[in-house]
PDB file of N, CA and C in Angstrom:
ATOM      1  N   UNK C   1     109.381  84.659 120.156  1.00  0.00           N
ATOM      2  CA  UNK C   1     110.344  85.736 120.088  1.00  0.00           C
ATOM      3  C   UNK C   1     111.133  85.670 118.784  1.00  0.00           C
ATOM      4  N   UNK C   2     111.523  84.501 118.244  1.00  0.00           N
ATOM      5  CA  UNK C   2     112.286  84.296 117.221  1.00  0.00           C
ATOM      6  C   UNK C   2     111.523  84.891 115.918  1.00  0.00           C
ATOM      7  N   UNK C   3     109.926  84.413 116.038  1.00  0.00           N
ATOM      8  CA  UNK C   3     109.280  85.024 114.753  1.00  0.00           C
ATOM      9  C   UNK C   3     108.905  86.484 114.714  1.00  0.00           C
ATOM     10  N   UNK C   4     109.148  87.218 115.860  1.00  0.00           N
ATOM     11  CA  UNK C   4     108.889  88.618 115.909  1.00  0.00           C
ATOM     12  C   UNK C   4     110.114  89.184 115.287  1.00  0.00           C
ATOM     13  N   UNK C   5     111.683  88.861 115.791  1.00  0.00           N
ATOM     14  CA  UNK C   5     112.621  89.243 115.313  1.00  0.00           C
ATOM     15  C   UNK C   5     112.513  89.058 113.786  1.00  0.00           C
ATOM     16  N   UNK C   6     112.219  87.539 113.456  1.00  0.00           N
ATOM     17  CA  UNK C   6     112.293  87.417 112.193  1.00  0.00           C
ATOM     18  C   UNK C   6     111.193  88.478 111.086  1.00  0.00           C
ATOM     19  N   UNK C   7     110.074  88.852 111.721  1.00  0.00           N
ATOM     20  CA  UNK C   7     109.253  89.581 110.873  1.00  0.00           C
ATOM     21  C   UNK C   7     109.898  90.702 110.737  1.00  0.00           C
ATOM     22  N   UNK C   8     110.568  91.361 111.747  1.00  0.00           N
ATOM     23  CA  UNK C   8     111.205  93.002 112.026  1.00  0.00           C
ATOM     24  C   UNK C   8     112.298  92.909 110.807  1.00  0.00           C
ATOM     25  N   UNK C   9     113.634  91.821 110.512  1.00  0.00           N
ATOM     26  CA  UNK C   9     114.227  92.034 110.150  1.00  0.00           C
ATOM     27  C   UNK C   9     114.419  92.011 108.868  1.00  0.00           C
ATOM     28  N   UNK C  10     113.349  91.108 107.872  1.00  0.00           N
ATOM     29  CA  UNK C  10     112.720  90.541 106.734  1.00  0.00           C
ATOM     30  C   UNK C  10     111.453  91.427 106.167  1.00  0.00           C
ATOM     31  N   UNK C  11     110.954  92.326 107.051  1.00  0.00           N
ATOM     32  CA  UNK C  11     110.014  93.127 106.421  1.00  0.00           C
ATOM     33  C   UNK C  11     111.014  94.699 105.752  1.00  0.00           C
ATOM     34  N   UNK C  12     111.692  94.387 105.988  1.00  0.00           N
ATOM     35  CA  UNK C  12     112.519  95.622 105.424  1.00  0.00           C
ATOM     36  C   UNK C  12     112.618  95.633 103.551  1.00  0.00           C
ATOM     37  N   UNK C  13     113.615  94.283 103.789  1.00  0.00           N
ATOM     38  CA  UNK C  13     114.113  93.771 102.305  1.00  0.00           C
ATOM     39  C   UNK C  13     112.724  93.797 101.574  1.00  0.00           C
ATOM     40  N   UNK C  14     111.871  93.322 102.432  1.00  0.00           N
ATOM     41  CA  UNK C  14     110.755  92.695 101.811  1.00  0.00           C
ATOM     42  C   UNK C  14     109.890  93.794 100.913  1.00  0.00           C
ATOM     43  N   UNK C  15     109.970  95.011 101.390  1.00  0.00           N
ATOM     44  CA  UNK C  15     109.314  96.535 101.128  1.00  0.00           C
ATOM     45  C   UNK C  15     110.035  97.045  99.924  1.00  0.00           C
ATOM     46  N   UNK C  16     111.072  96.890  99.936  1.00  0.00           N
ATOM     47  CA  UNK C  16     112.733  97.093  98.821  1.00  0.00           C
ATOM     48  C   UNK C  16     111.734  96.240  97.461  1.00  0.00           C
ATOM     49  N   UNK C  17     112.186  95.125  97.565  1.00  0.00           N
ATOM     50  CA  UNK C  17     111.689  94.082  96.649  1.00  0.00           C
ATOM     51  C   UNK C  17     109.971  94.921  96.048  1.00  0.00           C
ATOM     52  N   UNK C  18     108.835  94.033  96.911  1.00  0.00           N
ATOM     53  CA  UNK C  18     107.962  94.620  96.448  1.00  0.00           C
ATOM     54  C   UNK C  18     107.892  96.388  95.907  1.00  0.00           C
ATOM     55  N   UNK C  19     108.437  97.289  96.329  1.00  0.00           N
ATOM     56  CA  UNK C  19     108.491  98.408  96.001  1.00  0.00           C
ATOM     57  C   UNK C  19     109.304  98.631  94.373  1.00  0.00           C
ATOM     58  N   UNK C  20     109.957  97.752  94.156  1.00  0.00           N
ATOM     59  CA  UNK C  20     110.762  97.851  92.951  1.00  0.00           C
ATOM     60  C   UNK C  20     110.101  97.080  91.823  1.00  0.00           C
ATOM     61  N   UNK C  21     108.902  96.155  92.269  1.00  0.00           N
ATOM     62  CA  UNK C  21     108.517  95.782  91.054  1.00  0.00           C
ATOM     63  C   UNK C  21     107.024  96.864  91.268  1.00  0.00           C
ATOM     64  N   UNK C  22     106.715  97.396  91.995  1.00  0.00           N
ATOM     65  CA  UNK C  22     105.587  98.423  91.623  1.00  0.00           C
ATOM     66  C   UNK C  22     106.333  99.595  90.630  1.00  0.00           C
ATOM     67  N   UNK C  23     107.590  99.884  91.174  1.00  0.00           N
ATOM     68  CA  UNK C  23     108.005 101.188  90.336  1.00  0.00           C
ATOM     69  C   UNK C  23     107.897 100.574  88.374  1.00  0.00           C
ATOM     70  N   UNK C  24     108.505  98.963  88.265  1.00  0.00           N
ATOM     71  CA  UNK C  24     108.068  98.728  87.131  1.00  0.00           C
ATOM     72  C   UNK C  24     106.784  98.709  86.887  1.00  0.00           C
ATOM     73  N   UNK C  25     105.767  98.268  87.486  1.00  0.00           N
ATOM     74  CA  UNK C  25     104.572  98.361  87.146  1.00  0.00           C
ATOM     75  C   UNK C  25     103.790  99.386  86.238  1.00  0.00           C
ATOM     76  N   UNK C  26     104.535 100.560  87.238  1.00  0.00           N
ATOM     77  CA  UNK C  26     104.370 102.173  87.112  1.00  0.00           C
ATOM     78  C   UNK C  26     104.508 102.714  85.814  1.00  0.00           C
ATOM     79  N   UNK C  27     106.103 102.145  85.345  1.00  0.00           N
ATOM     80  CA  UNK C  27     106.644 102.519  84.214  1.00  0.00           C
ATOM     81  C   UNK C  27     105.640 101.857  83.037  1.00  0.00           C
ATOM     82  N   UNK C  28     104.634 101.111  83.165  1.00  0.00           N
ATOM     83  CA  UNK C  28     104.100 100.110  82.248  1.00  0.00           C
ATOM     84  C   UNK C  28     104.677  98.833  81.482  1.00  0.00           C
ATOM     85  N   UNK C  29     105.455  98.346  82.105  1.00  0.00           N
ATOM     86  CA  UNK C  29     105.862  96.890  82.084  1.00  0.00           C
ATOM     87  C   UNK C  29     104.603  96.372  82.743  1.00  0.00           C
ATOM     88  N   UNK C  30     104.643  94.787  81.826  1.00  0.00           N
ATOM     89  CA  UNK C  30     104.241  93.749  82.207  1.00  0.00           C
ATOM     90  C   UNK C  30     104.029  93.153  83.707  1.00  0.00           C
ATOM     91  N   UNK C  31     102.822  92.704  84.144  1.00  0.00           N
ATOM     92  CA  UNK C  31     103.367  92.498  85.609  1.00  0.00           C
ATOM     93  C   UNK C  31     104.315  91.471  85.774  1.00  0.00           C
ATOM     94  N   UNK C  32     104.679  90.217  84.724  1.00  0.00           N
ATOM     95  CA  UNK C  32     105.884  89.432  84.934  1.00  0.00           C
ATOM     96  C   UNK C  32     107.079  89.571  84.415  1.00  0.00           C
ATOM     97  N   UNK C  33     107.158  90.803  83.795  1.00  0.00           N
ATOM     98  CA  UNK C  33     108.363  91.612  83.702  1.00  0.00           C
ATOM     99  C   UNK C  33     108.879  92.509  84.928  1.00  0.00           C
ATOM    100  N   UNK C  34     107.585  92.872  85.235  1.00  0.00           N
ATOM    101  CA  UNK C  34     108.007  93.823  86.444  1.00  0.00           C
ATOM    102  C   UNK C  34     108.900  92.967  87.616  1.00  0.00           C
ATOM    103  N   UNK C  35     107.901  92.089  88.205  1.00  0.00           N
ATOM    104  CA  UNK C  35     108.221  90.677  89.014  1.00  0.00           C
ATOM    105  C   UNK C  35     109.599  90.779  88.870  1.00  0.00           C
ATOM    106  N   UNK C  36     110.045  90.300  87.613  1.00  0.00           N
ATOM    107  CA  UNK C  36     111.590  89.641  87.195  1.00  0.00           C
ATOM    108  C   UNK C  36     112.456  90.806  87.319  1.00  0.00           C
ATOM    109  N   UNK C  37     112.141  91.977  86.619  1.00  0.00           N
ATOM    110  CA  UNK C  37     112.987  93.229  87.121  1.00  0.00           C
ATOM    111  C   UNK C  37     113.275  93.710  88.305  1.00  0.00           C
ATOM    112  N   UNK C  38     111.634  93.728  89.238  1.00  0.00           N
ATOM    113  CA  UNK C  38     111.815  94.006  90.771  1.00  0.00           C
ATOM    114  C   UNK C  38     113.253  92.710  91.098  1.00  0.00           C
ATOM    115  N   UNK C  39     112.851  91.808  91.229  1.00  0.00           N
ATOM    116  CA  UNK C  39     113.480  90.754  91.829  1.00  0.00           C
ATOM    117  C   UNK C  39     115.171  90.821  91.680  1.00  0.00           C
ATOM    118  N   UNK C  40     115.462  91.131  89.852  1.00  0.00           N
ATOM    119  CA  UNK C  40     116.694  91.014  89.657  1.00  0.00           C
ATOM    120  C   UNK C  40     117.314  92.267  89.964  1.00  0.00           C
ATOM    121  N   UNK C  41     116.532  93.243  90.262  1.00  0.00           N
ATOM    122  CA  UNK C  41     117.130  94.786  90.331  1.00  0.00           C
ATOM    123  C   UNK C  41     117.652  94.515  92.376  1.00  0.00           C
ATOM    124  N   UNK C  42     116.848  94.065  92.793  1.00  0.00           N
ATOM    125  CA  UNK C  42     117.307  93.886  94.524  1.00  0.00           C
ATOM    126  C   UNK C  42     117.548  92.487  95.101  1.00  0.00           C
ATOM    127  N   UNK C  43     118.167  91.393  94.138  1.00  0.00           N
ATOM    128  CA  UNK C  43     118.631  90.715  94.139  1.00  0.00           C
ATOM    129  C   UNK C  43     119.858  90.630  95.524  1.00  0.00           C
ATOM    130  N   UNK C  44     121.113  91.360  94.875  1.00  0.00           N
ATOM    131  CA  UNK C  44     122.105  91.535  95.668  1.00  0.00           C
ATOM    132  C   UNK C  44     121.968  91.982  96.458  1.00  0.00           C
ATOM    133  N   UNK C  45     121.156  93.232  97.002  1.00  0.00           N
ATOM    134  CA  UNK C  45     121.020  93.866  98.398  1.00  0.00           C
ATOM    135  C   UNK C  45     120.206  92.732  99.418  1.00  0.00           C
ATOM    136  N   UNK C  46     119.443  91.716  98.782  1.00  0.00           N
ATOM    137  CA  UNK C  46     118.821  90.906  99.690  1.00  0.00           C
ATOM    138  C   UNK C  46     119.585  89.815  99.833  1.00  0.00           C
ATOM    139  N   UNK C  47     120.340  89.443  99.121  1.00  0.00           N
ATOM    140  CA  UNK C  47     121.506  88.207  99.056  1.00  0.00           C
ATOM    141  C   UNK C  47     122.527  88.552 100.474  1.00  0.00           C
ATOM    142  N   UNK C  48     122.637  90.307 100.177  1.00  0.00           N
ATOM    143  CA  UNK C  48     123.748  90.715 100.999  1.00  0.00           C
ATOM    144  C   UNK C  48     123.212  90.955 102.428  1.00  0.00           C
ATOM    145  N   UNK C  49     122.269  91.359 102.498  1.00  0.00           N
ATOM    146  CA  UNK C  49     121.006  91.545 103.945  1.00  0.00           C
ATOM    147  C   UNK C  49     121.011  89.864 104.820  1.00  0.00           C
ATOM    148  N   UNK C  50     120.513  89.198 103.915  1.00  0.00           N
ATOM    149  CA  UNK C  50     120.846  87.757 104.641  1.00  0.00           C
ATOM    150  C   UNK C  50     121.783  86.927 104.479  1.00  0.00           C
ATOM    151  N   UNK C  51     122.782  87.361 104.155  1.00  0.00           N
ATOM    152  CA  UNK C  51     124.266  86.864 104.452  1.00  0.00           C
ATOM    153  C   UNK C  51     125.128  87.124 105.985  1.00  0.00           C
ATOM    154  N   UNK C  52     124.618  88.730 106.237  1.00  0.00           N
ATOM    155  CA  UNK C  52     125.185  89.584 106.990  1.00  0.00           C
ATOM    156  C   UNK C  52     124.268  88.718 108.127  1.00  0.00           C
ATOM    157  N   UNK C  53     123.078  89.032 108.179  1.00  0.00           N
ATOM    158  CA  UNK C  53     122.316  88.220 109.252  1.00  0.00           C
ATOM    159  C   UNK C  53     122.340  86.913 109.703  1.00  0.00           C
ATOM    160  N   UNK C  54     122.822  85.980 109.045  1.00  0.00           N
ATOM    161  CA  UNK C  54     123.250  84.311 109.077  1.00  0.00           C
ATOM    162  C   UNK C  54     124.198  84.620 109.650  1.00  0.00           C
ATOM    163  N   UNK C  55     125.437  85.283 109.535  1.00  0.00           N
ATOM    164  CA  UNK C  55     126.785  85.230 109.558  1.00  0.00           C
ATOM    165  C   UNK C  55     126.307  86.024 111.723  1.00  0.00           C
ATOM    166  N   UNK C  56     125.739  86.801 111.137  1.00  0.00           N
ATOM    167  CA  UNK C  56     125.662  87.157 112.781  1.00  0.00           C
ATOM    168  C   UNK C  56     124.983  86.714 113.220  1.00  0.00           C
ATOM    169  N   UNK C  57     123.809  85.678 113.493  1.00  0.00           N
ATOM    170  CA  UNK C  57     123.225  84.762 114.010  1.00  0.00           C
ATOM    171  C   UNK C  57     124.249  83.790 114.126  1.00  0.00           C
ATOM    172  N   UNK C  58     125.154  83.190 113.503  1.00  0.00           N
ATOM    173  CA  UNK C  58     126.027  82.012 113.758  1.00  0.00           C
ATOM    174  C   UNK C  58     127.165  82.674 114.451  1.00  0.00           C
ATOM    175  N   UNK C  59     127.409  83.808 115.139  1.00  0.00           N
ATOM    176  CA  UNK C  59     128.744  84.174 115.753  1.00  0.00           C
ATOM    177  C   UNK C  59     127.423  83.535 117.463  1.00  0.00           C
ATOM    178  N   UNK C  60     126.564  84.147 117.227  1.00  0.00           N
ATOM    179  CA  UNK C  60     126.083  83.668 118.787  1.00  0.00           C
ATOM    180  C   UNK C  60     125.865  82.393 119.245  1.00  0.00           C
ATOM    181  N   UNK C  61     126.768  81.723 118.569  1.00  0.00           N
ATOM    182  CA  UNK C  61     126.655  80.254 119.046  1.00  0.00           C
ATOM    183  C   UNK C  61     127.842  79.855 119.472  1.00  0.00           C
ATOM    184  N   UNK C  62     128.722  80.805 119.354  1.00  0.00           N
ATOM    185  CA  UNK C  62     130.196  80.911 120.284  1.00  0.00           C
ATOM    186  C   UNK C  62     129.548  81.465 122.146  1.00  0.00           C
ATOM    187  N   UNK C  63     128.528  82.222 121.933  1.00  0.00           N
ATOM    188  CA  UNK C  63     128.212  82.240 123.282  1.00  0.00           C
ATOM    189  C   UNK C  63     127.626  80.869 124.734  1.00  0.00           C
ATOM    190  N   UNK C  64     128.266  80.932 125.503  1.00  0.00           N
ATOM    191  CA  UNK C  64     128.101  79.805 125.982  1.00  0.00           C
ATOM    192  C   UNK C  64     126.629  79.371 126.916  1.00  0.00           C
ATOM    193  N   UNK C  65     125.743  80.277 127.055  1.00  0.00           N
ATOM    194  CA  UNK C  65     124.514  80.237 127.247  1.00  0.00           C
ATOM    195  C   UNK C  65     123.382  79.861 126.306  1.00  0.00           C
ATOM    196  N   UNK C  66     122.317  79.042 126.326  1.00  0.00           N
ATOM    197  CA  UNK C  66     122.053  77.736 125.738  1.00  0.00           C
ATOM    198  C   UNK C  66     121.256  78.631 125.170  1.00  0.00           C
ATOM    199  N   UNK C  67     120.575  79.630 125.594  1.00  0.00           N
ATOM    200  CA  UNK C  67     119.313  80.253 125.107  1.00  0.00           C
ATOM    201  C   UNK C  67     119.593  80.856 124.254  1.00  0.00           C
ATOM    202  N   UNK C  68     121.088  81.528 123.824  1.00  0.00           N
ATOM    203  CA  UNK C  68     121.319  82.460 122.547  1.00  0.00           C
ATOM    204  C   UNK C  68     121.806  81.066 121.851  1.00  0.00           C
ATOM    205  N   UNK C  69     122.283  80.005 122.027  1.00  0.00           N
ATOM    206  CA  UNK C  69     122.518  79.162 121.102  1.00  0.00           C
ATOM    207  C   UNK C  69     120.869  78.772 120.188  1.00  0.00           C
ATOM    208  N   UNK C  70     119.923  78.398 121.211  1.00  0.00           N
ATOM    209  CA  UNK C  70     118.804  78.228 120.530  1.00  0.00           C
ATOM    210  C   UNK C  70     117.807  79.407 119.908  1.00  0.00           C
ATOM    211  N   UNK C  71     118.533  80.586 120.062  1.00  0.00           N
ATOM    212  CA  UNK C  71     118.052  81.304 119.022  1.00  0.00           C
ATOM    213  C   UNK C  71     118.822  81.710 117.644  1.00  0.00           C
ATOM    214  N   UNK C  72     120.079  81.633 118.126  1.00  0.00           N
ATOM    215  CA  UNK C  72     120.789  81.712 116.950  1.00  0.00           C
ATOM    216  C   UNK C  72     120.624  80.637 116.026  1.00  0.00           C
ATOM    217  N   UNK C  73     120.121  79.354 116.761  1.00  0.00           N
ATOM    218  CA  UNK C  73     119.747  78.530 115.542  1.00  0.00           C
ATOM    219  C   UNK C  73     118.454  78.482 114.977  1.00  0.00           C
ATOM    220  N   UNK C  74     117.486  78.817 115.531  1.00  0.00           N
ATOM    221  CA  UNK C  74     116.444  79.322 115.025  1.00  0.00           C
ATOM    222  C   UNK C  74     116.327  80.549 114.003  1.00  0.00           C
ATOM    223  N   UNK C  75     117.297  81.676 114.356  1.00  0.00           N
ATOM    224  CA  UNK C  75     117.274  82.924 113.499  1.00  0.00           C
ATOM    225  C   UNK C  75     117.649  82.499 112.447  1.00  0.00           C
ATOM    226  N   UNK C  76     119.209  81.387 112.438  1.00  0.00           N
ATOM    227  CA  UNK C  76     119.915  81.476 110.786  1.00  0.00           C
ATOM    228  C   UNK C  76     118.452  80.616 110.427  1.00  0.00           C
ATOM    229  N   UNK C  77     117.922  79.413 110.846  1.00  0.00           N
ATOM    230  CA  UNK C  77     116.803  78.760 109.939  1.00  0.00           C
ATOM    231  C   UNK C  77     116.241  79.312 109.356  1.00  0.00           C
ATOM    232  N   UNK C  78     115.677  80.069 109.978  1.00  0.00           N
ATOM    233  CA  UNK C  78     114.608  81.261 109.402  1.00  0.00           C
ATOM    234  C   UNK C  78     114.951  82.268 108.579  1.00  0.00           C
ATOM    235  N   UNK C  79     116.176  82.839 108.563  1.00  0.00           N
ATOM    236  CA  UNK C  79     116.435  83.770 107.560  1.00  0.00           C
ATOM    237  C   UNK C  79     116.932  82.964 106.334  1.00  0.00           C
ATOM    238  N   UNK C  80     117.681  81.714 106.261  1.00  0.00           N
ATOM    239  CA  UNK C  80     118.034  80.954 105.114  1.00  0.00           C
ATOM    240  C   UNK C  80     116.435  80.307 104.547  1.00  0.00           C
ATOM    241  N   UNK C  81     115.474  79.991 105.256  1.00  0.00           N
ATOM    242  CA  UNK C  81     114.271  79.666 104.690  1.00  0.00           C
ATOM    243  C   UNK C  81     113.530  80.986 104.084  1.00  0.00           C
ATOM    244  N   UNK C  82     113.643  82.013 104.607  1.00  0.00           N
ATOM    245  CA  UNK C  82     112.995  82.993 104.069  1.00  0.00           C
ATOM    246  C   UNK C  82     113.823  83.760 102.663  1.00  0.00           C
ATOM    247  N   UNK C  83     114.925  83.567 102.762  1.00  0.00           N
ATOM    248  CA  UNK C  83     116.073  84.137 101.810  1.00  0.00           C
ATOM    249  C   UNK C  83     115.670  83.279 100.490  1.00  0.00           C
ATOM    250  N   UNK C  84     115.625  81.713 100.665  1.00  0.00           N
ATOM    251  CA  UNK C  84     115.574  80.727  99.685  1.00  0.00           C
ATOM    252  C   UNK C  84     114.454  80.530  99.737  1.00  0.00           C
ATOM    253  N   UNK C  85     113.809  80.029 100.417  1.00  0.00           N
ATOM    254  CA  UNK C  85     112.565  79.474  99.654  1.00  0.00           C
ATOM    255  C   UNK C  85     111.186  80.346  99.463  1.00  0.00           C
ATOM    256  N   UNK C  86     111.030  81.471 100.396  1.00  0.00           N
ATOM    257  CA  UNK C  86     110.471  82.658 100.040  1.00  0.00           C
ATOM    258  C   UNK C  86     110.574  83.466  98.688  1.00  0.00           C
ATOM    259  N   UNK C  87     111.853  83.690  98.566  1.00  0.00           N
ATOM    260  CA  UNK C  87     111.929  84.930  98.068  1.00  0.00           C
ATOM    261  C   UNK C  87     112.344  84.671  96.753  1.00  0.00           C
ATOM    262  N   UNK C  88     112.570  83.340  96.396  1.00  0.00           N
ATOM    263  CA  UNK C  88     113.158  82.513  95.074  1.00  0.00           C
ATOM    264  C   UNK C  88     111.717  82.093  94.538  1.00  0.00           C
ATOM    265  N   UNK C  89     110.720  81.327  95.137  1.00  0.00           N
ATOM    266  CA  UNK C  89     110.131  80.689  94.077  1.00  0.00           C
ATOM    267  C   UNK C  89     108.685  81.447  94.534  1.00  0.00           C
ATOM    268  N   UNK C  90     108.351  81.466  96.237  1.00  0.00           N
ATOM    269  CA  UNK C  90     107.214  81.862  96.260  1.00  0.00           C
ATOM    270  C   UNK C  90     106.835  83.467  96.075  1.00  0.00           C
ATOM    271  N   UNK C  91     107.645  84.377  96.268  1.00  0.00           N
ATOM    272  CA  UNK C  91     107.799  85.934  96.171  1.00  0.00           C
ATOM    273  C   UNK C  91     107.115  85.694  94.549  1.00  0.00           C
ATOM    274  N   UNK C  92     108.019  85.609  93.344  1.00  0.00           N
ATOM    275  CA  UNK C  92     107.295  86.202  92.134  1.00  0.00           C
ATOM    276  C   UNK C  92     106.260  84.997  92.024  1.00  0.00           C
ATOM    277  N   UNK C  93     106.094  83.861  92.870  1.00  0.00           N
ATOM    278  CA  UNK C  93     104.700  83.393  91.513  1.00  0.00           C
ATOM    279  C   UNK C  93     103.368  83.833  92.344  1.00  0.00           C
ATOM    280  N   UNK C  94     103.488  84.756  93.803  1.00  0.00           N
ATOM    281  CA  UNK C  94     102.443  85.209  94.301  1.00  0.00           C
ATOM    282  C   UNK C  94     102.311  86.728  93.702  1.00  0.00           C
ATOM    283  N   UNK C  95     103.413  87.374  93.920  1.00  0.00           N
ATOM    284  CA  UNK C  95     103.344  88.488  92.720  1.00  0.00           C
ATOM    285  C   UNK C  95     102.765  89.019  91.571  1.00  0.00           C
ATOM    286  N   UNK C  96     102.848  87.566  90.761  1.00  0.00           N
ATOM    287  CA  UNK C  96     102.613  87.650  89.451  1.00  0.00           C
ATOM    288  C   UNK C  96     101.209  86.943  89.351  1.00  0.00           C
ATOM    289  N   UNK C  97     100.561  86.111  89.958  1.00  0.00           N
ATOM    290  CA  UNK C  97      98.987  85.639  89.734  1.00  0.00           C
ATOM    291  C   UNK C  97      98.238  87.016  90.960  1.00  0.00           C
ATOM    292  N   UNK C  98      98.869  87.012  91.909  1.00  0.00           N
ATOM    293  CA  UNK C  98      98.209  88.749  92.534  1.00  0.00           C
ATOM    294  C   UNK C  98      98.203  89.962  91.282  1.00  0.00           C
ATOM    295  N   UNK C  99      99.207  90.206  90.432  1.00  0.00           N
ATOM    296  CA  UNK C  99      98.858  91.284  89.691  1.00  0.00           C
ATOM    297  C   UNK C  99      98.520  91.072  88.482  1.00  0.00           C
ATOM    298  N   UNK C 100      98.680  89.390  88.185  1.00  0.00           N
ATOM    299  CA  UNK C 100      97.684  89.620  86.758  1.00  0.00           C
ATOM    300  C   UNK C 100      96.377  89.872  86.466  1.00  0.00           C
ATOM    301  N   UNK C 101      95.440  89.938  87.788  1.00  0.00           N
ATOM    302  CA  UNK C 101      94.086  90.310  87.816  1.00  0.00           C
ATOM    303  C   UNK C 101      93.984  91.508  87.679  1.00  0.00           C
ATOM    304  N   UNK C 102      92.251  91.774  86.929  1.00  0.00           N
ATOM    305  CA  UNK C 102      92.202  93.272  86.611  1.00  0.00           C
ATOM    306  C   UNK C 102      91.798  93.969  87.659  1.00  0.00           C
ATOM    307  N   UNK C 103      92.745  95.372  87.981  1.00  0.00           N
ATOM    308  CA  UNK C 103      92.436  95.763  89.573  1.00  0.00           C
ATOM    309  C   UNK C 103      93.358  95.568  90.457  1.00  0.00           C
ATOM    310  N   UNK C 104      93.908  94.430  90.371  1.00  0.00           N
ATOM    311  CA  UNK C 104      94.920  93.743  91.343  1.00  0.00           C
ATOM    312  C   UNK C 104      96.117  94.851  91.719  1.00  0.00           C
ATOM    313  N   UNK C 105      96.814  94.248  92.820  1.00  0.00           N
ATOM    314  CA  UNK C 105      97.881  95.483  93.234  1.00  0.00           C
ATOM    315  C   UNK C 105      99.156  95.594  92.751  1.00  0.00           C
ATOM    316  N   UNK C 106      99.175  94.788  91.366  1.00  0.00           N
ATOM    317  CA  UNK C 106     100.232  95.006  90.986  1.00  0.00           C
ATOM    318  C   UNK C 106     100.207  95.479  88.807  1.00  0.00           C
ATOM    319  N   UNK C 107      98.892  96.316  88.716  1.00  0.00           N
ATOM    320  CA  UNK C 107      98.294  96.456  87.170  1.00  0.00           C
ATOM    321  C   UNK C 107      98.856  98.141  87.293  1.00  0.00           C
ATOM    322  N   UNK C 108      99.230  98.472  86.397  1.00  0.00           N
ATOM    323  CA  UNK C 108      99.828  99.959  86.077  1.00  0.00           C
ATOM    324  C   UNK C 108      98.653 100.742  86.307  1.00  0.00           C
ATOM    325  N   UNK C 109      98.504 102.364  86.813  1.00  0.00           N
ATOM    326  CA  UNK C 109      97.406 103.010  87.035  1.00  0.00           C
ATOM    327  C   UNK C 109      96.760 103.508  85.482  1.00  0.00           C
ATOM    328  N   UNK C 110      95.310 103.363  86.050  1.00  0.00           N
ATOM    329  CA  UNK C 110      94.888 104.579  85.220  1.00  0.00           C
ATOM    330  C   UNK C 110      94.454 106.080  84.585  1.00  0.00           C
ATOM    331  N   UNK C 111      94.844 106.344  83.180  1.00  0.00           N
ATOM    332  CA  UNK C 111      95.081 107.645  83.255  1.00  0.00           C
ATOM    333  C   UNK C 111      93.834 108.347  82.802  1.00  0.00           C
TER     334      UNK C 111
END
């Protein structure tokens, strides 16, 4: 249950992000320019997305039933692992060896 929530709430940001380094793509940037632009352009909205979500995963551990305690600690894990270690190191270096191939889904179209 915890990883269903977690896919629902992380595939959002996640569409944001990837969608912003295709629009660079588009423009004809580099695909590791794009990467770095996508990333730094939705930076803050994803900083702010899983802040808001930690912060409300850790109010349900004021509840005194064991089962929202053990999901609330499961949710913040998971959104601080996906926030940091996802979206910091593994997001652009899969990005960027996915679109440096010719063809790949992240190479500007052709005209």
């Amino acid at each position: 249950m915890t990883f269903a929530i977690l896919v629902g709430l992380s595939t959002d940001y996640q569409i944001f992000v990837v969608y912003r380094i295709r629009e660079a793509v588009r423009r004809g940037v580099s695909t590791r320019q794009a990467v770095r632009e996508g990333i730094a352009s939705t930076a803050g909205v994803v900083t702010s997305a899983a802040a808001v979500m930690i912060s409300v995963f850790v109010s349900f551990l004021l509840i005194n039933r064991i089962e929202m305690k053990q999901v609330a600690v499961g949710l913040t894990a998971a959104v601080l692992f996906d926030a940091v270690v996802l979206r910091i190191p593994i997001l652009p270096a899969a990005m960027t060896i996915l679109g440096s191939g010719r063809g790949g889904p992240a190479t500007a179209p052709r005209s």
